Coordinates of C-alpha atoms in Angstrom, one line a residue:
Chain A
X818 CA 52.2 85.4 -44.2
X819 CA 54.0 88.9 -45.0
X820 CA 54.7 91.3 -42.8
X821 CA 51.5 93.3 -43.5
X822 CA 49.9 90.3 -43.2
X823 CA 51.5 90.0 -39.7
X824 CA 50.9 93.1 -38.7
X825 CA 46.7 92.5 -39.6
X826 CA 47.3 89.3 -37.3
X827 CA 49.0 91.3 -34.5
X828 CA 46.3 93.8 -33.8
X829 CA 43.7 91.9 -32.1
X830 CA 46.3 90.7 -30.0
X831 CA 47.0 93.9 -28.7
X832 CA 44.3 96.2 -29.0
X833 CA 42.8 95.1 -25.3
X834 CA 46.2 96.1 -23.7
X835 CA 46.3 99.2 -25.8
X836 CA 45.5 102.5 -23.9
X837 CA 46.3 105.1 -26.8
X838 CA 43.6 104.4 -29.8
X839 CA 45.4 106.8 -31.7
X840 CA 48.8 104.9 -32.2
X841 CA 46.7 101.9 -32.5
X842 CA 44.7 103.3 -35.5
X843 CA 48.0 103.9 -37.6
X844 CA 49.6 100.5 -36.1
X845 CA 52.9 100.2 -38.1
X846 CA 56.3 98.5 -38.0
X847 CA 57.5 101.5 -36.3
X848 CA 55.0 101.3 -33.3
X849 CA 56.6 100.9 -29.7
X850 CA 54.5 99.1 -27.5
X851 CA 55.1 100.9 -24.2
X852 CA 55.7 104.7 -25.4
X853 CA 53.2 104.8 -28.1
X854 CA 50.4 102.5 -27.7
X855 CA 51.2 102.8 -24.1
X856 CA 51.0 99.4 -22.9
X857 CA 51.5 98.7 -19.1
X858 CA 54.8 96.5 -19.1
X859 CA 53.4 93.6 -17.4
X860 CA 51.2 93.1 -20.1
X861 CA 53.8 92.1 -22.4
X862 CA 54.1 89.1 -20.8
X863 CA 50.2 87.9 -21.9
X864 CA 51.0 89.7 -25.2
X865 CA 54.0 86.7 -25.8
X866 CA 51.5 84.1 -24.6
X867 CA 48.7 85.2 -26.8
X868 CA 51.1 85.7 -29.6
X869 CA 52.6 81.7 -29.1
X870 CA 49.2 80.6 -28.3
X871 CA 48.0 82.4 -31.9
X872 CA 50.9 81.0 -34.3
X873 CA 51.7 78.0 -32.1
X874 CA 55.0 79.2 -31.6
X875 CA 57.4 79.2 -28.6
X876 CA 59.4 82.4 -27.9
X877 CA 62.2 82.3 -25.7
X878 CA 62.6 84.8 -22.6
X879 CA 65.8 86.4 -24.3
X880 CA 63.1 87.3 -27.5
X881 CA 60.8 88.2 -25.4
X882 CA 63.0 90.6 -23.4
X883 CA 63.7 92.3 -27.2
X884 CA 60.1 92.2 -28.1
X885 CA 59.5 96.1 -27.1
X886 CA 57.8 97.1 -30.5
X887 CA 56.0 95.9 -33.7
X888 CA 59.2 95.7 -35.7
X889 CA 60.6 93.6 -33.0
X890 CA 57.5 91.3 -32.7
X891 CA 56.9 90.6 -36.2
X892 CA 60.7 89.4 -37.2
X893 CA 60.6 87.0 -34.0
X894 CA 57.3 85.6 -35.0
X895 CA 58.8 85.4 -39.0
X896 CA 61.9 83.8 -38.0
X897 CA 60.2 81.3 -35.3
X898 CA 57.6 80.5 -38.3
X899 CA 60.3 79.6 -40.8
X900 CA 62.2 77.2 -38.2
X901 CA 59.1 75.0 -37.8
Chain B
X30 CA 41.2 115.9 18.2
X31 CA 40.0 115.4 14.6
X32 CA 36.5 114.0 14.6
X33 CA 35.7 111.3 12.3
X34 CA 32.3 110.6 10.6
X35 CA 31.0 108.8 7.7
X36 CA 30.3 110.2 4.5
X37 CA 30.0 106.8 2.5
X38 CA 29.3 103.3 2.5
X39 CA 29.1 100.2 -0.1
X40 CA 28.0 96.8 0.6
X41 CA 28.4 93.4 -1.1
X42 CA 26.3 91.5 0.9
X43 CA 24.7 87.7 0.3
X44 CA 20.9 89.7 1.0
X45 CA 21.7 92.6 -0.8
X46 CA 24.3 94.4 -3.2
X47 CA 24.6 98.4 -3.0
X48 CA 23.1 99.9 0.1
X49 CA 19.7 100.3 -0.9
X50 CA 18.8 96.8 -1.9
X51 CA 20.7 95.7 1.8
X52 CA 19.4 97.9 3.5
X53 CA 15.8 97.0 2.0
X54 CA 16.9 93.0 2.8
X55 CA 18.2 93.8 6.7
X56 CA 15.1 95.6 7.5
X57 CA 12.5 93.4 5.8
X58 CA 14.6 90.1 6.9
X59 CA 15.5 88.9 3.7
X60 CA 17.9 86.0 3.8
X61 CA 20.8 85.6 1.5
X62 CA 21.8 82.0 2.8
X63 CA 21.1 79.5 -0.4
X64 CA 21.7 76.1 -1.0
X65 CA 25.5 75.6 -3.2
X66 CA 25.6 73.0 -5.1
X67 CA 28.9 72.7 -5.4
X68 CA 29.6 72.8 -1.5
X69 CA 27.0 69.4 -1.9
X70 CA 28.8 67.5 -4.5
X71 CA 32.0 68.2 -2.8
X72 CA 30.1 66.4 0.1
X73 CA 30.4 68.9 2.8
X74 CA 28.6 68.8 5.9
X75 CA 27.5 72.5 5.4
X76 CA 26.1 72.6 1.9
X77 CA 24.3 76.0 2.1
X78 CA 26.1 79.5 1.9
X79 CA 25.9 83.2 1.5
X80 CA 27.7 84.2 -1.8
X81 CA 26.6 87.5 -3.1
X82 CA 25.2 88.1 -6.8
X83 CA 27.4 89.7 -9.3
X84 CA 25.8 90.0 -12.8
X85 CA 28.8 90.7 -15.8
X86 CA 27.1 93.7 -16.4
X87 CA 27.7 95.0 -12.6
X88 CA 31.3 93.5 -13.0
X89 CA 31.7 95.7 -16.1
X90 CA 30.6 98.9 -14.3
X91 CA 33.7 98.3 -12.2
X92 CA 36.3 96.4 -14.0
X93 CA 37.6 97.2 -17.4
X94 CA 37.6 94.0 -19.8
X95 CA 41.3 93.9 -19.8
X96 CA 41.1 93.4 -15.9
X97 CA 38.1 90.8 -16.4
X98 CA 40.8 89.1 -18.4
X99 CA 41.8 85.8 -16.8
X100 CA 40.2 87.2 -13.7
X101 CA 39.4 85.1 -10.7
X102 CA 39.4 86.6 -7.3
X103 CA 35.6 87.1 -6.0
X104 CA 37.6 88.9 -3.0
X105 CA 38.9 91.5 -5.0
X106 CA 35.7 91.6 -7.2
X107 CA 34.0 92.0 -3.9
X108 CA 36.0 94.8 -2.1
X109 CA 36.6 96.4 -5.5
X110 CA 32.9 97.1 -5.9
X111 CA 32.1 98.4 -2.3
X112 CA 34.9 100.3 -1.7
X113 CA 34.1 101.8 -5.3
X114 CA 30.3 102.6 -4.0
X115 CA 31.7 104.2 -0.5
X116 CA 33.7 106.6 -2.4
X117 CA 30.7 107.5 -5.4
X118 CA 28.1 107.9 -2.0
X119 CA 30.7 110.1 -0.7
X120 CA 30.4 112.1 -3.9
X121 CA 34.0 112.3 -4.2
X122 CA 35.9 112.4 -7.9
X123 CA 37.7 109.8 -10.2
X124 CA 39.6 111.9 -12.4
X125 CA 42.5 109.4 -14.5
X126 CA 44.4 112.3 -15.7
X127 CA 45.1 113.7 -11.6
X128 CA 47.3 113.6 -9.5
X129 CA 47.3 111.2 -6.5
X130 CA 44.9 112.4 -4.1
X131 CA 47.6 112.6 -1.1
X132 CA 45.2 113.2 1.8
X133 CA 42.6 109.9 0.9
X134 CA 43.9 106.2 1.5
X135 CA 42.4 102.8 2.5
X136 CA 42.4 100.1 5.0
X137 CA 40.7 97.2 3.0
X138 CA 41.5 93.6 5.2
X139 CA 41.1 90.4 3.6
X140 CA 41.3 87.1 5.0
X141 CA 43.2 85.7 1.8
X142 CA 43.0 87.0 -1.4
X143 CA 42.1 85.2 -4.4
X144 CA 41.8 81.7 -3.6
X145 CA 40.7 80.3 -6.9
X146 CA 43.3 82.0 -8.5
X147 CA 45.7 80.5 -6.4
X148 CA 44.1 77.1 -6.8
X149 CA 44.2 77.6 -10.7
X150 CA 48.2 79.0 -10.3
X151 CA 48.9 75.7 -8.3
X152 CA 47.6 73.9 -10.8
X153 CA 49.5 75.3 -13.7
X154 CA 52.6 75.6 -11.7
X155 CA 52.9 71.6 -10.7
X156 CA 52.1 71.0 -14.3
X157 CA 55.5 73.0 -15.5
X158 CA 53.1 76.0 -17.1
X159 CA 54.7 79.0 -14.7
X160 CA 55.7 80.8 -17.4
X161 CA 52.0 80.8 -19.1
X162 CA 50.6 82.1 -15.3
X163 CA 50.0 85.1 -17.4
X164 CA 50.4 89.0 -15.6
X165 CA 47.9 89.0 -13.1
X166 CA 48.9 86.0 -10.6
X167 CA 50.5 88.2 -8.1
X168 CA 48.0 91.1 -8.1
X169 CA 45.7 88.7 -8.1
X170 CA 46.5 86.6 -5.1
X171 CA 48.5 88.8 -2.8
X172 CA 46.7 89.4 0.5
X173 CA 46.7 93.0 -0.4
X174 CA 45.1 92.7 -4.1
X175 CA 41.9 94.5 -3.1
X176 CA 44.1 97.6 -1.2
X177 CA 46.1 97.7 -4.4
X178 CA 42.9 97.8 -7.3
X179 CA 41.3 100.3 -5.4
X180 CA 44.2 102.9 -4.5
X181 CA 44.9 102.1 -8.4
X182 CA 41.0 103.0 -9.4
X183 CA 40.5 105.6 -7.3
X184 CA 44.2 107.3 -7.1
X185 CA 44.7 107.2 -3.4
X186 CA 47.9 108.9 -2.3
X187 CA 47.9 108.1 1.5
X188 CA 48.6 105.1 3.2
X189 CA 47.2 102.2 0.9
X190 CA 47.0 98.9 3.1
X191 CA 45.4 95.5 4.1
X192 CA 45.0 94.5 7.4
X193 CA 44.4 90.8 8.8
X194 CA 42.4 89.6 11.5
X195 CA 41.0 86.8 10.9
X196 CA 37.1 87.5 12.0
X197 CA 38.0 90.9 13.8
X198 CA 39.2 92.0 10.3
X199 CA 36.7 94.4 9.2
X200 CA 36.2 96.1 12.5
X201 CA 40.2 96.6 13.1
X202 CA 40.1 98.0 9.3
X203 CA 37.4 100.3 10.4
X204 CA 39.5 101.4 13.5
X205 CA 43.0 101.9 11.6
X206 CA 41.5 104.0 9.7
X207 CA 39.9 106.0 12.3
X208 CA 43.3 106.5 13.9
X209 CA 45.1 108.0 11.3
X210 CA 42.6 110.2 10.5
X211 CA 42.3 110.7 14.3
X212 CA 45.9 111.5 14.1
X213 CA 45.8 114.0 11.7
X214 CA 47.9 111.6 8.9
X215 CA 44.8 111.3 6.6
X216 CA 41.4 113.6 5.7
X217 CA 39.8 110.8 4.3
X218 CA 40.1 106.6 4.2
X219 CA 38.5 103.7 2.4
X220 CA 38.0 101.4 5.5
X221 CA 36.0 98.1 4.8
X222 CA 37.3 94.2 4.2
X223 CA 36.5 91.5 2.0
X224 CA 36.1 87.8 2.0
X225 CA 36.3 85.3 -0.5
X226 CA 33.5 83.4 -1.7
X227 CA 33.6 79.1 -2.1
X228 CA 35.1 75.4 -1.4
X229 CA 38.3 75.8 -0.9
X230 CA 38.1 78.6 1.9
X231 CA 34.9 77.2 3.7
X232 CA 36.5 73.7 4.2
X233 CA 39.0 74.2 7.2
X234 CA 36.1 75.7 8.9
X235 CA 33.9 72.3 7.8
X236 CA 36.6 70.4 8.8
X237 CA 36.2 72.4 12.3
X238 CA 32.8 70.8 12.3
X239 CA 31.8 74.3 13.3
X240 CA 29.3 74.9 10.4
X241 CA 25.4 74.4 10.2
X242 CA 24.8 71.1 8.9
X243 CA 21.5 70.3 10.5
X244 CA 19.9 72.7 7.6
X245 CA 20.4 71.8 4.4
X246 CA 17.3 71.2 3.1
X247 CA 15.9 74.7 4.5
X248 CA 18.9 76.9 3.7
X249 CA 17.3 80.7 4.8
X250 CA 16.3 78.4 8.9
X251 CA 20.4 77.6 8.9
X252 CA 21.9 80.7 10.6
X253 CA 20.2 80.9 13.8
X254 CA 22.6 83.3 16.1
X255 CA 21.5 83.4 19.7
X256 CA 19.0 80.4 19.1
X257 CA 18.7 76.9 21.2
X258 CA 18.5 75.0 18.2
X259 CA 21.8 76.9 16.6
X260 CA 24.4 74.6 15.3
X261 CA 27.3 76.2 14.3
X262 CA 27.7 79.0 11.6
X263 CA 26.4 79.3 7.9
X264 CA 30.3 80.4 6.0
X265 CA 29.1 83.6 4.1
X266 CA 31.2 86.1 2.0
X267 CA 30.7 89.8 0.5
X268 CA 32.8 93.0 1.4
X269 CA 31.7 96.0 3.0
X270 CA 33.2 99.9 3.0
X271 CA 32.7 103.1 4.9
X272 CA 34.0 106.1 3.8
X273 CA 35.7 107.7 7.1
X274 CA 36.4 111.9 7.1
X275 CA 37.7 114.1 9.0
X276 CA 34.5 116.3 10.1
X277 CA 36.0 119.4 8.9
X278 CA 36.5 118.1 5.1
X279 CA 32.9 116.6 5.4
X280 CA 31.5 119.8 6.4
X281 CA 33.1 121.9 4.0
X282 CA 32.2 119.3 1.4
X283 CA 28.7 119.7 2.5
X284 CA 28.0 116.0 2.1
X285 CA 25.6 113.9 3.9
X286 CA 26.7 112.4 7.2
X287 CA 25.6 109.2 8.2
X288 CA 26.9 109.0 11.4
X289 CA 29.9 109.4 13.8
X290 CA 32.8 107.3 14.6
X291 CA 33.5 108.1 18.6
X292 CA 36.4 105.4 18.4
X293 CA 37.0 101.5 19.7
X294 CA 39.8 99.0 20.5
X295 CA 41.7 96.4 19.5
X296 CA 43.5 93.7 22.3
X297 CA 43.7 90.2 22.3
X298 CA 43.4 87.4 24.9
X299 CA 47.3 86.3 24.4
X300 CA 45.7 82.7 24.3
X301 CA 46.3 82.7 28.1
X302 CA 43.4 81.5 30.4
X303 CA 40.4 80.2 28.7
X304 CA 41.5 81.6 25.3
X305 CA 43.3 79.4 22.6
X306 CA 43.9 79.5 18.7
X307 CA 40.0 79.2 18.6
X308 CA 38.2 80.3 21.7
X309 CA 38.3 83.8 23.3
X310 CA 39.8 84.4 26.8
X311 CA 36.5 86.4 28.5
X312 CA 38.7 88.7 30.2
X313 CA 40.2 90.3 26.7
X314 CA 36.6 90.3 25.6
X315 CA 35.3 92.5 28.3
X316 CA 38.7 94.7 28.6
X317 CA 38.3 95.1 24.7
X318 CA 34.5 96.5 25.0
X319 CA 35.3 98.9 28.3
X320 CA 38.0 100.4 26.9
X321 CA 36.5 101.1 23.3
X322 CA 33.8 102.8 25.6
X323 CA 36.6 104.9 27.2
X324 CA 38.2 105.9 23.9
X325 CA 34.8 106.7 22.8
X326 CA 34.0 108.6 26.1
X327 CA 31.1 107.1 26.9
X328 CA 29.5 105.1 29.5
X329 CA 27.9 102.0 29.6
X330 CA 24.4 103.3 30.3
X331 CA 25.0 105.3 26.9
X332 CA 24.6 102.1 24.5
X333 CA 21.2 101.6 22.9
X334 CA 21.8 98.2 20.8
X335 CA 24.8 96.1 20.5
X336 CA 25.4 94.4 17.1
X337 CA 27.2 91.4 18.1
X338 CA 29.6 88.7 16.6
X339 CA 27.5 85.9 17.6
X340 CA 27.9 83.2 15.1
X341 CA 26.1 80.6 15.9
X342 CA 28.0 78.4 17.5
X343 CA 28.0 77.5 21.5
X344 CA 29.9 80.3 22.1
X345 CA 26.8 83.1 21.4
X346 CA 26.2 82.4 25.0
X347 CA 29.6 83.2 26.7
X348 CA 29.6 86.1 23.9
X349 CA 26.6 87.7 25.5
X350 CA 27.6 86.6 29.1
X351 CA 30.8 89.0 28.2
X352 CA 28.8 91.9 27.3
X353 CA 26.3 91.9 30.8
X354 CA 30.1 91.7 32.5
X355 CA 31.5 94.6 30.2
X356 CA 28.7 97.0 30.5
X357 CA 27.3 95.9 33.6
X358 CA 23.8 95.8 32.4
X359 CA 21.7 92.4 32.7
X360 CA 18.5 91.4 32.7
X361 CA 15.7 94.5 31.4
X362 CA 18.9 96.7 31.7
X363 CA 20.7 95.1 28.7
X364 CA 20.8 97.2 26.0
X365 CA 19.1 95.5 22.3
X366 CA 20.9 93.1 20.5
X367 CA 21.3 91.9 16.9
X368 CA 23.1 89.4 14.6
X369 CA 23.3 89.8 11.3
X370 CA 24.6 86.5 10.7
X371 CA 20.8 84.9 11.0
X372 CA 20.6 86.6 7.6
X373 CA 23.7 86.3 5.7
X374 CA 25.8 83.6 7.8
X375 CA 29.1 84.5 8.8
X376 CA 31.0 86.2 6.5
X377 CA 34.3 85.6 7.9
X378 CA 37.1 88.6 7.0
X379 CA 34.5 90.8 5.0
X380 CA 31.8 89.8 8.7
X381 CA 33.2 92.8 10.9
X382 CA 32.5 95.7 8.0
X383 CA 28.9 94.4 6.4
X384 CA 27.7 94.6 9.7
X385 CA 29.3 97.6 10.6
X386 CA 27.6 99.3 7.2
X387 CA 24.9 97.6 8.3
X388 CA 25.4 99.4 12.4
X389 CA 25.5 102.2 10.3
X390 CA 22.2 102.4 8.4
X391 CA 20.4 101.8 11.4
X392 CA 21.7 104.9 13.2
X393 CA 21.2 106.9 10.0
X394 CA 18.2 105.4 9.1
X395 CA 16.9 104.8 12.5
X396 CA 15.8 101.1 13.2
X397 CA 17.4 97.9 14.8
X398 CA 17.1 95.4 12.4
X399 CA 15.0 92.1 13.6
X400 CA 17.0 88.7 14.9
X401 CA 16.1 86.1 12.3
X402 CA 15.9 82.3 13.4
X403 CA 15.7 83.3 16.8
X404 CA 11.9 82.3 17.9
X405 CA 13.6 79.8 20.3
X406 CA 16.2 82.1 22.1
X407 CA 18.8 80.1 24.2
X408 CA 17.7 79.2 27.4
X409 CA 21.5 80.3 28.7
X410 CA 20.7 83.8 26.7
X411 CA 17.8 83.9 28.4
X412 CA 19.0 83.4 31.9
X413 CA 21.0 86.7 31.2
X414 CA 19.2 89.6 29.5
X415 CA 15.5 90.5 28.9
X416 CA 14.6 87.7 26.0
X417 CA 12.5 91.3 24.5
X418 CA 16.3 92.9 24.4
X419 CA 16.8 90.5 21.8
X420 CA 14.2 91.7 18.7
X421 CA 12.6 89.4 16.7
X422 CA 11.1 91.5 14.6
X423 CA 12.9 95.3 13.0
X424 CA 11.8 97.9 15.4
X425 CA 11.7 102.0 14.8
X426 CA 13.4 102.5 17.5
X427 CA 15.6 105.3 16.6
X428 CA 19.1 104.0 18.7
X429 CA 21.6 107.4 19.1
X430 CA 24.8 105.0 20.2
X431 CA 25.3 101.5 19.2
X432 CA 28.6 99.1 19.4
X433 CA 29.8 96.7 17.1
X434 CA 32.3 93.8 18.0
X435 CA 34.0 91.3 15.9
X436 CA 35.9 88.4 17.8
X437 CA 38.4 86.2 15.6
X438 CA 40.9 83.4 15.9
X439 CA 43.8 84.1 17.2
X440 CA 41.8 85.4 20.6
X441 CA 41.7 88.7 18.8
X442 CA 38.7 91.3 19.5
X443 CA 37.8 94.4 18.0
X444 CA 34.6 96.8 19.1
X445 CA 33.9 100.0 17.8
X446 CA 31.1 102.8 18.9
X447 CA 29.2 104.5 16.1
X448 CA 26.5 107.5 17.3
X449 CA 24.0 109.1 15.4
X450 CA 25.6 112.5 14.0
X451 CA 24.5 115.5 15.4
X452 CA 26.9 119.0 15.1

C-alpha cells in the first residue's frame, strides 16, 4: 500500500470518532486528529485498536503516544508493515 | 423556603417505557414480569423478571452510534433515556454549542453500574487483553456512569452526582435533590436512579432465596405484594426521573406542574435491635415516616394513599404494621395502599423512583393504581387495616397527599410526601 492508499484505508477508521466533517472531507497527511477533526482524546485509544485490528499490526504505547495526526499514523502503520 | 415541584418525569419501566405507555400499563394493570430464559438455563430458582424493552431505534434516539460502540451497560441505557424524557417533558433546551447550564444538576443513584461490561472487562483482563479494553470501560462501569452521560447530554453545570442506597436509592435521589434546591444551591435537578437488568446482578438476591420461585410457569401471578400466597420478590430493573424546580423558575417558565414535593427523610436503623444487614429495625422505620411528615408539615390524618415498598417477601406484613404505628391509623382509618411491585417486581436501585413517577401520575392524573395478585390479602395485613384500604382494582379516587417509602439493606429508609399542586 502507498500512502494514499493508506490514507483511503484510514478513513473508515476514523470517520465515527470524527466530530468536524469538514476536516474529514479534505482528510490529508497534514490532518491532526484532536484540533482538526476534533477527536475526543480517549478515542485514540480505539482508533490504535481498530487500526492493529485492521493491518494486523501491534503498535507499541510509545507510537501510540506520537500517533496525534495522519502523518504520524500512516508512517507507524508503513514502518510496522515493512517489519512483518 | 424555596418550594419544589415537578415539571418532568421519564420512566423505563418493565410495563411501560415513556410515561404515557406506563402510565397506560399501571392504571389498566398490565404486567411487565416475563419468563427469562436465560435466568432458566442458568438454573435459577427465580426464572421470571421485569427487564424493560429497548428497540435500537429507541436506543438511537438517545445514544449516538459512536456511544452504541462496544456499549453494554443496560443501567446507563436505562437512566440515560428517562432522565433524557424528564428533561424534554420539562420542555427545557439541549443546545451543544452553550454553555453549562450552572443552575440544573442531577442526582441519578445506581445500585452498580454496568455489570456486563464489567463481566466482559474481567474477562478480557484475566486473559492479558487490558490494553484492548477499548475507551469506554471506566465510563462505562463506574457507579456514577449514568450521572456522568447525562450532565454530558444535557450540559448540567450544578452538582452532577450518584447516590447509593441500595433499595432506598431512588427515593434518597429524589430527596437530595429536593434539598439543594430547598437550599437555594440549584433551580432545577435531574433526580431519578437506575438499576441494571440480568444474571449476574439478580443472583446474590437468588442465592438469598428471597425471590419468587413458586411461579415460573405463570410469570405475570409471580409478584404478589401484600398477598398470603407471596413468596419472595420478582428481581425487576428500569430507571425512573423527575424533573425537580424551584416553583419560581416553574412558574415563570409557565410549564405544566405535576405536583409538589412537601419534603421526606432519610435515617437508618444503625442495625441495632431487630435490624441487621437485611432486615429493618421497626423503630427507624416509623421515626423515618413521622419525621418526613414533619419536614413536610403535615399530619398524619393528611395522607390519602401510601405507596409502599412491600416486596413480597414476609416482611410486607411488619412493613404495614410500621405504617398503622407511624401514622396511627388502623383498621377503616388506614389510609389506601399500593405496590407496584405486583406489576413490575422489584426493581431494586431504579424501585424507589419508577414508583415515585408512578406516586406522581396518580396525583396529577388522579387515580390509585389497583394491587395486582392480591385477591388473597395476608391474613396478618388483614388483622391490621381495612382489607378495602388495600385496592384491588384502579380507583378515581382523586388522592391530594400521598407518601412513598423505599426500605433497603443496610437498615436504610427513605419516605418522601408528594401533594397534588395547587398555587
Amino acid at each position: 500500500m502507498n500512502r494514499e492508499e493508506l490514507i483511503d484505508a484510514l478513513r473508515p477508521i476514523i470517520a465515527p470518532y470524527t466530530a468536524n466533517d469538514d476536516a474529514f472531507g479534505s482528510l490529508s497527511e497534514d490532518t491532526d486528529f484532536i484540533h482538526d477533526l476534533q477527536i475526543n482524546s480517549a478515542n485514540l485509544v480505539d482508533i490504535v485498536l481498530d487500526i492493529e485490528e485492521k493491518f494486523d499490526i501491534v503498535i507499541d504505547n510509545p507510537d501510540m503516544e506520537r500517533m496525534l495526526n495522519v502523518k504520524a499514523a500512516i508512517d507507524i502503520i508503513e514502518s510496522k508493515l515493512q517489519m512483518k | 423556603m424555596t418550594r419544589v415541584v415537578i415539571t418532568g418525569l421519564g420512566v423505563v419501566a418493565p410495563n411501560g417505557v415513556g410515561v404515557p405507555a406506563f402510565s397506560t400499563a399501571i392504571k389498566n394493570g398490565l404486567s411487565g414480569i416475563m419468563h427469562d430464559p436465560l435466568l432458566e438455563r442458568l438454573q435459577f430458582s427465580c426464572q421470571i423478571a421485569g427487564t424493560p424493552a429497548i428497540s435500537e431505534d429507541l436506543k438511537r434516539q438517545y445514544f449516538t452510534d459512536l456511544e452504541l460502540r462496544g456499549f453494554n451497560s443496560t443501567g446507563i441505557l436505562y437512566g440515560v433515556i428517562a432522565g433524557m424524557q424528564a428533561w424534554a417533558d420539562a420542555e427545557l433546551p439541549i443546545d451543544a454549542s452553550s454553555e453549562p447550564d450552572w443552575d440544573s444538576g442531577t442526582v441519578f443513584g445506581s445500585g452498580t453500574s454496568g455489570i456486563d461490561k464489567f463481566r466482559e472487562s474481567i474477562y478480557k483482563v484475566d486473559d492479558l487483553q487490558t490494553r484492548r479494553l477499548g475507551s469506554t470501560v471506566v465510563a462505562q462501569t463506574m457507579n456514577s456512569g449514568v450521572s456522568a452521560y447525562l450532565g454530558g447530554k444535557l450540559g448540567l453545570g450544578n452538582q452532577v452526582t450518584t447516590n447509593s442506597s441500595a433499595c432506598a436509592t431512588g427515593t434518597e435521589a429524589i430527596l437530595m435533590a429536593y434539598d439543594r434546591i430547598r437550599s437555594g444551591r440549584a433551580k432545577r435537578m435531574v433526580a431519578g436512579s437506575t438499576g441494571d437488568s440480568g444474571p449476574y446482578i439478580w443472583a446474590g438476591f437468588d442465592a438469598l432465596r428471597v425471590c419468587s420461585s413458586q411461579y415460573n410457569e405463570h410469570p405475570q401471578q409471580g409478584a404478589r405484594p401484600m398477598s398470603a400466597t407471596a413468596g419472595g420478590f420478582v428481581p425487576g430493573s428500569g430507571a425512573g426521573a423527575l424533573l425537580l424546580e424551584d416553583l419560581e423558575s416553574a412558574l415563570s417558565r409557565g410549564v405544566k406542574i405535576y405536583a409538589e414535593l412537601l419534603g421526606g427523610q432519610v435515617n437508618s436503623g444503625g442495625q441495632r435491635g431487630m435490624g441487621s444487614m437485611t432486615a429493618p429495625n421497626s423503630d427507624a422505620v416509623q421515626r423515618c415516616i413521622i419525621d418526613a411528615l414533619k419536614n413536610a408539615g403535615i399530619s398524619a390524618m393528611d395522607i390519602d394513599a401510601i405507596n409502599g415498598h412491600l416486596t413480597a417477601t414476609a416482611k410486607d406484613a411488619l412493613e404495614i404494621e410500621n405504617w398503622t404505628k407511624a401514622l396511627e391509623r388502623n383498621g377503616k382509618n388506614f389510609p389506601y395502599i399500593n405496590s407496584l411491585k405486583g406489576l413490575i417486581g422489584h426493581c431494586l436501585s431504579a424501585a424507589g423512583s419508577i414508583e415515585s413517577v408512578a406516586t406522581v401520575l396518580q396525583l396529577y392524573e388522579g387515580f390509585l393504581f389497583g394491587n395486582s395478585n392480591c385477591n388473597d390479602l395476608h391474613p396478618d395485613i388483614a388483622a391490621l387495616i381495612d382489607p378495602l384500604k388495600v385496592p384491588l382494582k384502579t380507583t378515581y379516587l382523586r388522592p391530594n397527599i400521598v407518601a412513598k417509602a423505599s426500605f433497603g439493606f443496610g437498615d436504610v429508609n427513605a419516605c418522601l410526601i408528594f401533594k397534588k399542586f395547587n398555587n
